[in-house]
């Protein structure tokens, strides 16, 4: 990761190096092995939190498992999928209910912030008006069909059936 320039890093992971570091600081403890000594004895190496985050984000950004296992040594297929699931679960655990709104947060001045808040309020009102019973309060958009097919997470998660989507007849990341 450290050998990529900012543009390459953003293309690979869909975020800036600074944001990667912030996320790593926030969720890194979820990505560490429970017993590093056992991991070292079993495989001869310990996969770091930074490596797990990089692999997980690369897969979520559209990377292929073959690409990941080639570029992120010594991670194989099983560890690549495990890393992705660990990253998803860690993000859900640490960021649930705290999502920022870049639309407003990036406003440089109080006037720009007020304008952004007004525009966001208008978007919410228009979106709510589209719902049958005007029940979508606080939403400004929805994404449909965001079930990303993946392999069975197996023991990488507590209950793999939570990720099974019957209409897709397979396991998916639910976005």
Tab-separated table of N, CA, C and O in Angstrom, residues 4-74:
chain	number	residue	atom	x	y	z
A	4	UNK	N	2.145	2.954	-3.384
A	4	UNK	CA	1.223	3.565	-4.339
A	4	UNK	C	1.187	5.074	-4.152
A	4	UNK	O	1.236	5.565	-3.022
A	5	UNK	N	1.069	5.805	-5.270
A	5	UNK	CA	0.849	7.239	-5.118
A	5	UNK	C	-0.625	7.462	-4.766
A	5	UNK	O	-1.421	6.528	-4.783
A	6	UNK	N	-1.003	8.691	-4.437
A	6	UNK	CA	-2.369	8.965	-3.983
A	6	UNK	C	-3.428	8.542	-5.001
A	6	UNK	O	-4.453	7.973	-4.630
A	7	UNK	N	-3.183	8.812	-6.277
A	7	UNK	CA	-4.160	8.465	-7.315
A	7	UNK	C	-4.321	6.941	-7.424
A	7	UNK	O	-5.437	6.437	-7.489
A	8	UNK	N	-3.213	6.229	-7.437
A	8	UNK	CA	-3.260	4.767	-7.520
A	8	UNK	C	-3.951	4.179	-6.286
A	8	UNK	O	-4.753	3.245	-6.388
A	9	UNK	N	-3.647	4.741	-5.126
A	9	UNK	CA	-4.243	4.273	-3.883
A	9	UNK	C	-5.761	4.443	-3.932
A	9	UNK	O	-6.508	3.531	-3.598
A	10	UNK	N	-6.189	5.608	-4.380
A	10	UNK	CA	-7.628	5.895	-4.453
A	10	UNK	C	-8.321	4.975	-5.463
A	10	UNK	O	-9.440	4.527	-5.237
A	11	UNK	N	-7.658	4.696	-6.587
A	11	UNK	CA	-8.225	3.781	-7.575
A	11	UNK	C	-8.336	2.369	-7.017
A	11	UNK	O	-9.309	1.668	-7.286
A	12	UNK	N	-7.361	1.949	-6.251
A	12	UNK	CA	-7.351	0.585	-5.740
A	12	UNK	C	-8.337	0.370	-4.590
A	12	UNK	O	-9.020	-0.643	-4.535
A	13	UNK	N	-8.428	1.350	-3.687
A	13	UNK	CA	-9.220	1.162	-2.468
A	13	UNK	C	-10.462	2.052	-2.383
A	13	UNK	O	-11.247	1.925	-1.449
A	14	UNK	N	-10.622	2.986	-3.299
A	14	UNK	CA	-11.761	3.902	-3.341
A	14	UNK	C	-11.803	4.856	-2.148
A	14	UNK	O	-12.857	5.318	-1.744
A	15	UNK	N	-10.640	5.130	-1.572
A	15	UNK	CA	-10.517	6.141	-0.531
A	15	UNK	C	-9.085	6.638	-0.478
A	15	UNK	O	-8.201	6.044	-1.071
A	16	UNK	N	-8.888	7.730	0.210
A	16	UNK	CA	-7.557	8.331	0.284
A	16	UNK	C	-6.702	7.587	1.312
A	16	UNK	O	-7.232	6.925	2.211
A	17	UNK	N	-5.371	7.728	1.214
A	17	UNK	CA	-4.516	7.115	2.237
A	17	UNK	C	-4.843	7.608	3.657
A	17	UNK	O	-4.822	6.828	4.605
A	18	UNK	N	-5.185	8.884	3.785
A	18	UNK	CA	-5.514	9.427	5.109
A	18	UNK	C	-6.782	8.773	5.659
A	18	UNK	O	-6.855	8.425	6.841
A	19	UNK	N	-7.788	8.591	4.796
A	19	UNK	CA	-9.024	7.942	5.235
A	19	UNK	C	-8.760	6.479	5.578
A	19	UNK	O	-9.292	5.953	6.561
A	20	UNK	N	-7.923	5.814	4.787
A	20	UNK	CA	-7.541	4.427	5.087
A	20	UNK	C	-6.954	4.352	6.490
A	20	UNK	O	-7.331	3.484	7.287
A	21	UNK	N	-6.036	5.273	6.803
A	21	UNK	CA	-5.396	5.277	8.120
A	21	UNK	C	-6.409	5.536	9.233
A	21	UNK	O	-6.335	4.929	10.307
A	22	UNK	N	-7.381	6.432	8.986
A	22	UNK	CA	-8.424	6.707	9.983
A	22	UNK	C	-9.277	5.464	10.230
A	22	UNK	O	-9.587	5.140	11.377
A	23	UNK	N	-9.658	4.785	9.147
A	23	UNK	CA	-10.464	3.571	9.276
A	23	UNK	C	-9.659	2.491	9.998
A	23	UNK	O	-10.174	1.806	10.888
A	24	UNK	N	-8.392	2.339	9.627
A	24	UNK	CA	-7.538	1.348	10.273
A	24	UNK	C	-7.437	1.607	11.778
A	24	UNK	O	-7.542	0.675	12.586
A	25	UNK	N	-7.258	2.858	12.146
A	25	UNK	CA	-7.178	3.200	13.557
A	25	UNK	C	-8.473	2.841	14.288
A	25	UNK	O	-8.468	2.349	15.409
A	26	UNK	N	-9.601	3.052	13.608
A	26	UNK	CA	-10.907	2.820	14.226
A	26	UNK	C	-11.269	1.340	14.322
A	26	UNK	O	-11.831	0.904	15.312
A	27	UNK	N	-10.953	0.544	13.273
A	27	UNK	CA	-11.410	-0.848	13.264
A	27	UNK	C	-10.288	-1.870	13.388
A	27	UNK	O	-10.542	-3.071	13.449
A	28	UNK	N	-9.054	-1.407	13.426
A	28	UNK	CA	-7.902	-2.311	13.424
A	28	UNK	C	-7.947	-3.399	14.476
A	28	UNK	O	-7.574	-4.543	14.224
A	29	UNK	N	-8.438	-3.067	15.660
A	29	UNK	CA	-8.478	-4.070	16.727
A	29	UNK	C	-9.408	-5.235	16.387
A	29	UNK	O	-9.225	-6.344	16.887
A	30	UNK	N	-10.390	-5.016	15.514
A	30	UNK	CA	-11.285	-6.097	15.080
A	30	UNK	C	-10.590	-7.034	14.084
A	30	UNK	O	-11.068	-8.142	13.859
A	31	UNK	N	-9.532	-6.566	13.468
A	31	UNK	CA	-8.886	-7.311	12.392
A	31	UNK	C	-7.654	-8.083	12.837
A	31	UNK	O	-7.032	-8.773	12.030
A	32	UNK	N	-7.310	-7.979	14.099
A	32	UNK	CA	-6.140	-8.671	14.623
A	32	UNK	C	-6.492	-10.105	14.985
A	32	UNK	O	-7.613	-10.376	15.415
A	33	UNK	N	-5.547	-11.028	14.832
A	33	UNK	CA	-5.831	-12.411	15.225
A	33	UNK	C	-6.004	-12.507	16.743
A	33	UNK	O	-5.353	-11.774	17.495
A	34	UNK	N	-6.896	-13.404	17.155
A	34	UNK	CA	-7.127	-13.586	18.583
A	34	UNK	C	-5.873	-14.108	19.268
A	34	UNK	O	-5.597	-13.759	20.409
A	35	UNK	N	-5.113	-14.928	18.555
A	35	UNK	CA	-3.907	-15.515	19.126
A	35	UNK	C	-2.783	-15.434	18.086
A	35	UNK	O	-2.599	-16.360	17.293
A	36	UNK	N	-2.013	-14.337	18.078
A	36	UNK	CA	-0.950	-14.173	17.078
A	36	UNK	C	0.090	-15.289	17.109
A	36	UNK	O	0.582	-15.709	16.070
A	37	UNK	N	0.394	-15.793	18.297
A	37	UNK	CA	1.371	-16.872	18.409
A	37	UNK	C	0.902	-18.128	17.687
A	37	UNK	O	1.671	-18.783	16.974
A	38	UNK	N	-0.368	-18.442	17.851
A	38	UNK	CA	-0.923	-19.612	17.174
A	38	UNK	C	-0.926	-19.406	15.657
A	38	UNK	O	-0.609	-20.318	14.897
A	39	UNK	N	-1.260	-18.199	15.217
A	39	UNK	CA	-1.243	-17.891	13.780
A	39	UNK	C	0.165	-18.052	13.222
A	39	UNK	O	0.355	-18.606	12.132
A	40	UNK	N	1.151	-17.603	13.959
A	40	UNK	CA	2.544	-17.708	13.526
A	40	UNK	C	2.970	-19.183	13.434
A	40	UNK	O	3.592	-19.595	12.450
A	41	UNK	N	2.604	-19.965	14.439
A	41	UNK	CA	2.961	-21.388	14.416
A	41	UNK	C	2.247	-22.135	13.289
A	41	UNK	O	2.815	-23.005	12.650
A	42	UNK	N	0.998	-21.776	13.018
A	42	UNK	CA	0.204	-22.493	12.016
A	42	UNK	C	0.642	-22.187	10.589
A	42	UNK	O	0.659	-23.075	9.735
A	43	UNK	N	0.982	-20.923	10.313
A	43	UNK	CA	1.262	-20.553	8.918
A	43	UNK	C	2.624	-19.913	8.706
A	43	UNK	O	3.012	-19.651	7.570
A	44	UNK	N	3.319	-19.597	9.768
A	44	UNK	CA	4.624	-18.977	9.637
A	44	UNK	C	4.573	-17.464	9.520
A	44	UNK	O	5.590	-16.820	9.338
A	45	UNK	N	3.379	-16.893	9.600
A	45	UNK	CA	3.236	-15.440	9.537
A	45	UNK	C	1.927	-15.015	10.195
A	45	UNK	O	1.041	-15.834	10.396
A	46	UNK	N	1.857	-13.745	10.517
A	46	UNK	CA	0.638	-13.163	11.075
A	46	UNK	C	0.170	-12.095	10.103
A	46	UNK	O	0.946	-11.223	9.709
A	47	UNK	N	-1.084	-12.176	9.694
A	47	UNK	CA	-1.649	-11.164	8.797
A	47	UNK	C	-2.012	-9.956	9.651
A	47	UNK	O	-2.793	-10.060	10.600
A	48	UNK	N	-1.448	-8.813	9.312
A	48	UNK	CA	-1.671	-7.599	10.105
A	48	UNK	C	-3.044	-7.007	9.830
A	48	UNK	O	-3.686	-7.313	8.817
A	49	UNK	N	-3.471	-6.135	10.722
A	49	UNK	CA	-4.738	-5.433	10.538
A	49	UNK	C	-4.695	-4.598	9.259
A	49	UNK	O	-5.678	-4.527	8.516
A	50	UNK	N	-3.553	-3.971	8.981
A	50	UNK	CA	-3.410	-3.174	7.763
A	50	UNK	C	-3.584	-4.038	6.516
A	50	UNK	O	-4.263	-3.643	5.563
A	51	UNK	N	-2.991	-5.241	6.521
A	51	UNK	CA	-3.137	-6.147	5.383
A	51	UNK	C	-4.592	-6.585	5.221
A	51	UNK	O	-5.118	-6.600	4.110
A	52	UNK	N	-5.244	-6.944	6.323
A	52	UNK	CA	-6.645	-7.383	6.250
A	52	UNK	C	-7.543	-6.268	5.709
A	52	UNK	O	-8.399	-6.512	4.881
A	53	UNK	N	-7.315	-5.038	6.195
A	53	UNK	CA	-8.124	-3.917	5.714
A	53	UNK	C	-7.889	-3.688	4.231
A	53	UNK	O	-8.835	-3.503	3.464
A	54	UNK	N	-6.642	-3.715	3.806
A	54	UNK	CA	-6.321	-3.510	2.390
A	54	UNK	C	-6.983	-4.577	1.522
A	54	UNK	O	-7.605	-4.268	0.498
A	55	UNK	N	-6.881	-5.824	1.921
A	55	UNK	CA	-7.476	-6.919	1.149
A	55	UNK	C	-8.997	-6.786	1.128
A	55	UNK	O	-9.636	-6.888	0.078
A	56	UNK	N	-9.581	-6.544	2.299
A	56	UNK	CA	-11.035	-6.410	2.373
A	56	UNK	C	-11.549	-5.263	1.518
A	56	UNK	O	-12.510	-5.414	0.762
A	57	UNK	N	-10.902	-4.106	1.610
A	57	UNK	CA	-11.342	-2.955	0.819
A	57	UNK	C	-11.125	-3.179	-0.674
A	57	UNK	O	-11.944	-2.766	-1.494
A	58	UNK	N	-10.029	-3.853	-1.035
A	58	UNK	CA	-9.783	-4.127	-2.454
A	58	UNK	C	-10.874	-5.016	-3.023
A	58	UNK	O	-11.371	-4.774	-4.120
A	59	UNK	N	-11.292	-6.037	-2.291
A	59	UNK	CA	-12.376	-6.899	-2.772
A	59	UNK	C	-13.684	-6.132	-2.850
A	59	UNK	O	-14.435	-6.279	-3.820
A	60	UNK	N	-13.967	-5.306	-1.860
A	60	UNK	CA	-15.196	-4.517	-1.872
A	60	UNK	C	-15.179	-3.462	-2.972
A	60	UNK	O	-16.237	-3.042	-3.443
A	61	UNK	N	-13.998	-3.045	-3.394
A	61	UNK	CA	-13.870	-2.040	-4.458
A	61	UNK	C	-13.893	-2.678	-5.845
A	61	UNK	O	-13.709	-1.991	-6.842
A	62	UNK	N	-14.113	-3.980	-5.904
A	62	UNK	CA	-14.226	-4.637	-7.202
A	62	UNK	C	-13.049	-5.493	-7.602
A	62	UNK	O	-13.017	-6.043	-8.699
A	63	UNK	N	-12.069	-5.610	-6.726
A	63	UNK	CA	-10.925	-6.458	-7.031
A	63	UNK	C	-11.306	-7.929	-7.027
A	63	UNK	O	-12.258	-8.330	-6.367
A	64	UNK	N	-10.579	-8.712	-7.764
A	64	UNK	CA	-10.813	-10.155	-7.837
A	64	UNK	C	-9.922	-10.864	-6.825
A	64	UNK	O	-8.829	-10.399	-6.516
A	65	UNK	N	-10.386	-12.012	-6.350
A	65	UNK	CA	-9.601	-12.765	-5.375
A	65	UNK	C	-8.226	-13.110	-5.938
A	65	UNK	O	-7.216	-13.001	-5.245
A	66	UNK	N	-8.158	-13.490	-7.216
A	66	UNK	CA	-6.865	-13.828	-7.828
A	66	UNK	C	-5.923	-12.625	-7.802
A	66	UNK	O	-4.723	-12.773	-7.554
A	67	UNK	N	-6.450	-11.435	-8.045
A	67	UNK	CA	-5.669	-10.198	-7.992
A	67	UNK	C	-5.137	-9.975	-6.582
A	67	UNK	O	-3.974	-9.645	-6.373
A	68	UNK	N	-5.997	-10.182	-5.603
A	68	UNK	CA	-5.630	-9.955	-4.206
A	68	UNK	C	-4.562	-10.943	-3.756
A	68	UNK	O	-3.562	-10.553	-3.153
A	69	UNK	N	-4.754	-12.226	-4.066
A	69	UNK	CA	-3.784	-13.224	-3.598
A	69	UNK	C	-2.432	-13.065	-4.285
A	69	UNK	O	-1.404	-13.414	-3.722
A	70	UNK	N	-2.429	-12.495	-5.488
A	70	UNK	CA	-1.169	-12.246	-6.200
A	70	UNK	C	-0.444	-11.031	-5.629
A	70	UNK	O	0.770	-11.033	-5.478
A	71	UNK	N	-1.197	-9.987	-5.291
A	71	UNK	CA	-0.592	-8.727	-4.872
A	71	UNK	C	-0.429	-8.556	-3.366
A	71	UNK	O	0.270	-7.660	-2.928
A	72	UNK	N	-1.111	-9.351	-2.573
A	72	UNK	CA	-1.043	-9.225	-1.119
A	72	UNK	C	-0.543	-10.536	-0.525
A	72	UNK	O	-1.300	-11.316	0.018
A	73	UNK	N	0.738	-10.776	-0.655
A	73	UNK	CA	1.332	-11.992	-0.095
A	73	UNK	C	1.391	-11.845	1.414
A	73	UNK	O	1.584	-10.741	1.910
A	74	UNK	N	1.251	-12.853	2.163
A	74	UNK	CA	1.031	-14.268	1.898
A	74	UNK	C	-0.436	-14.668	2.036
A	74	UNK	O	-0.755	-15.684	2.639
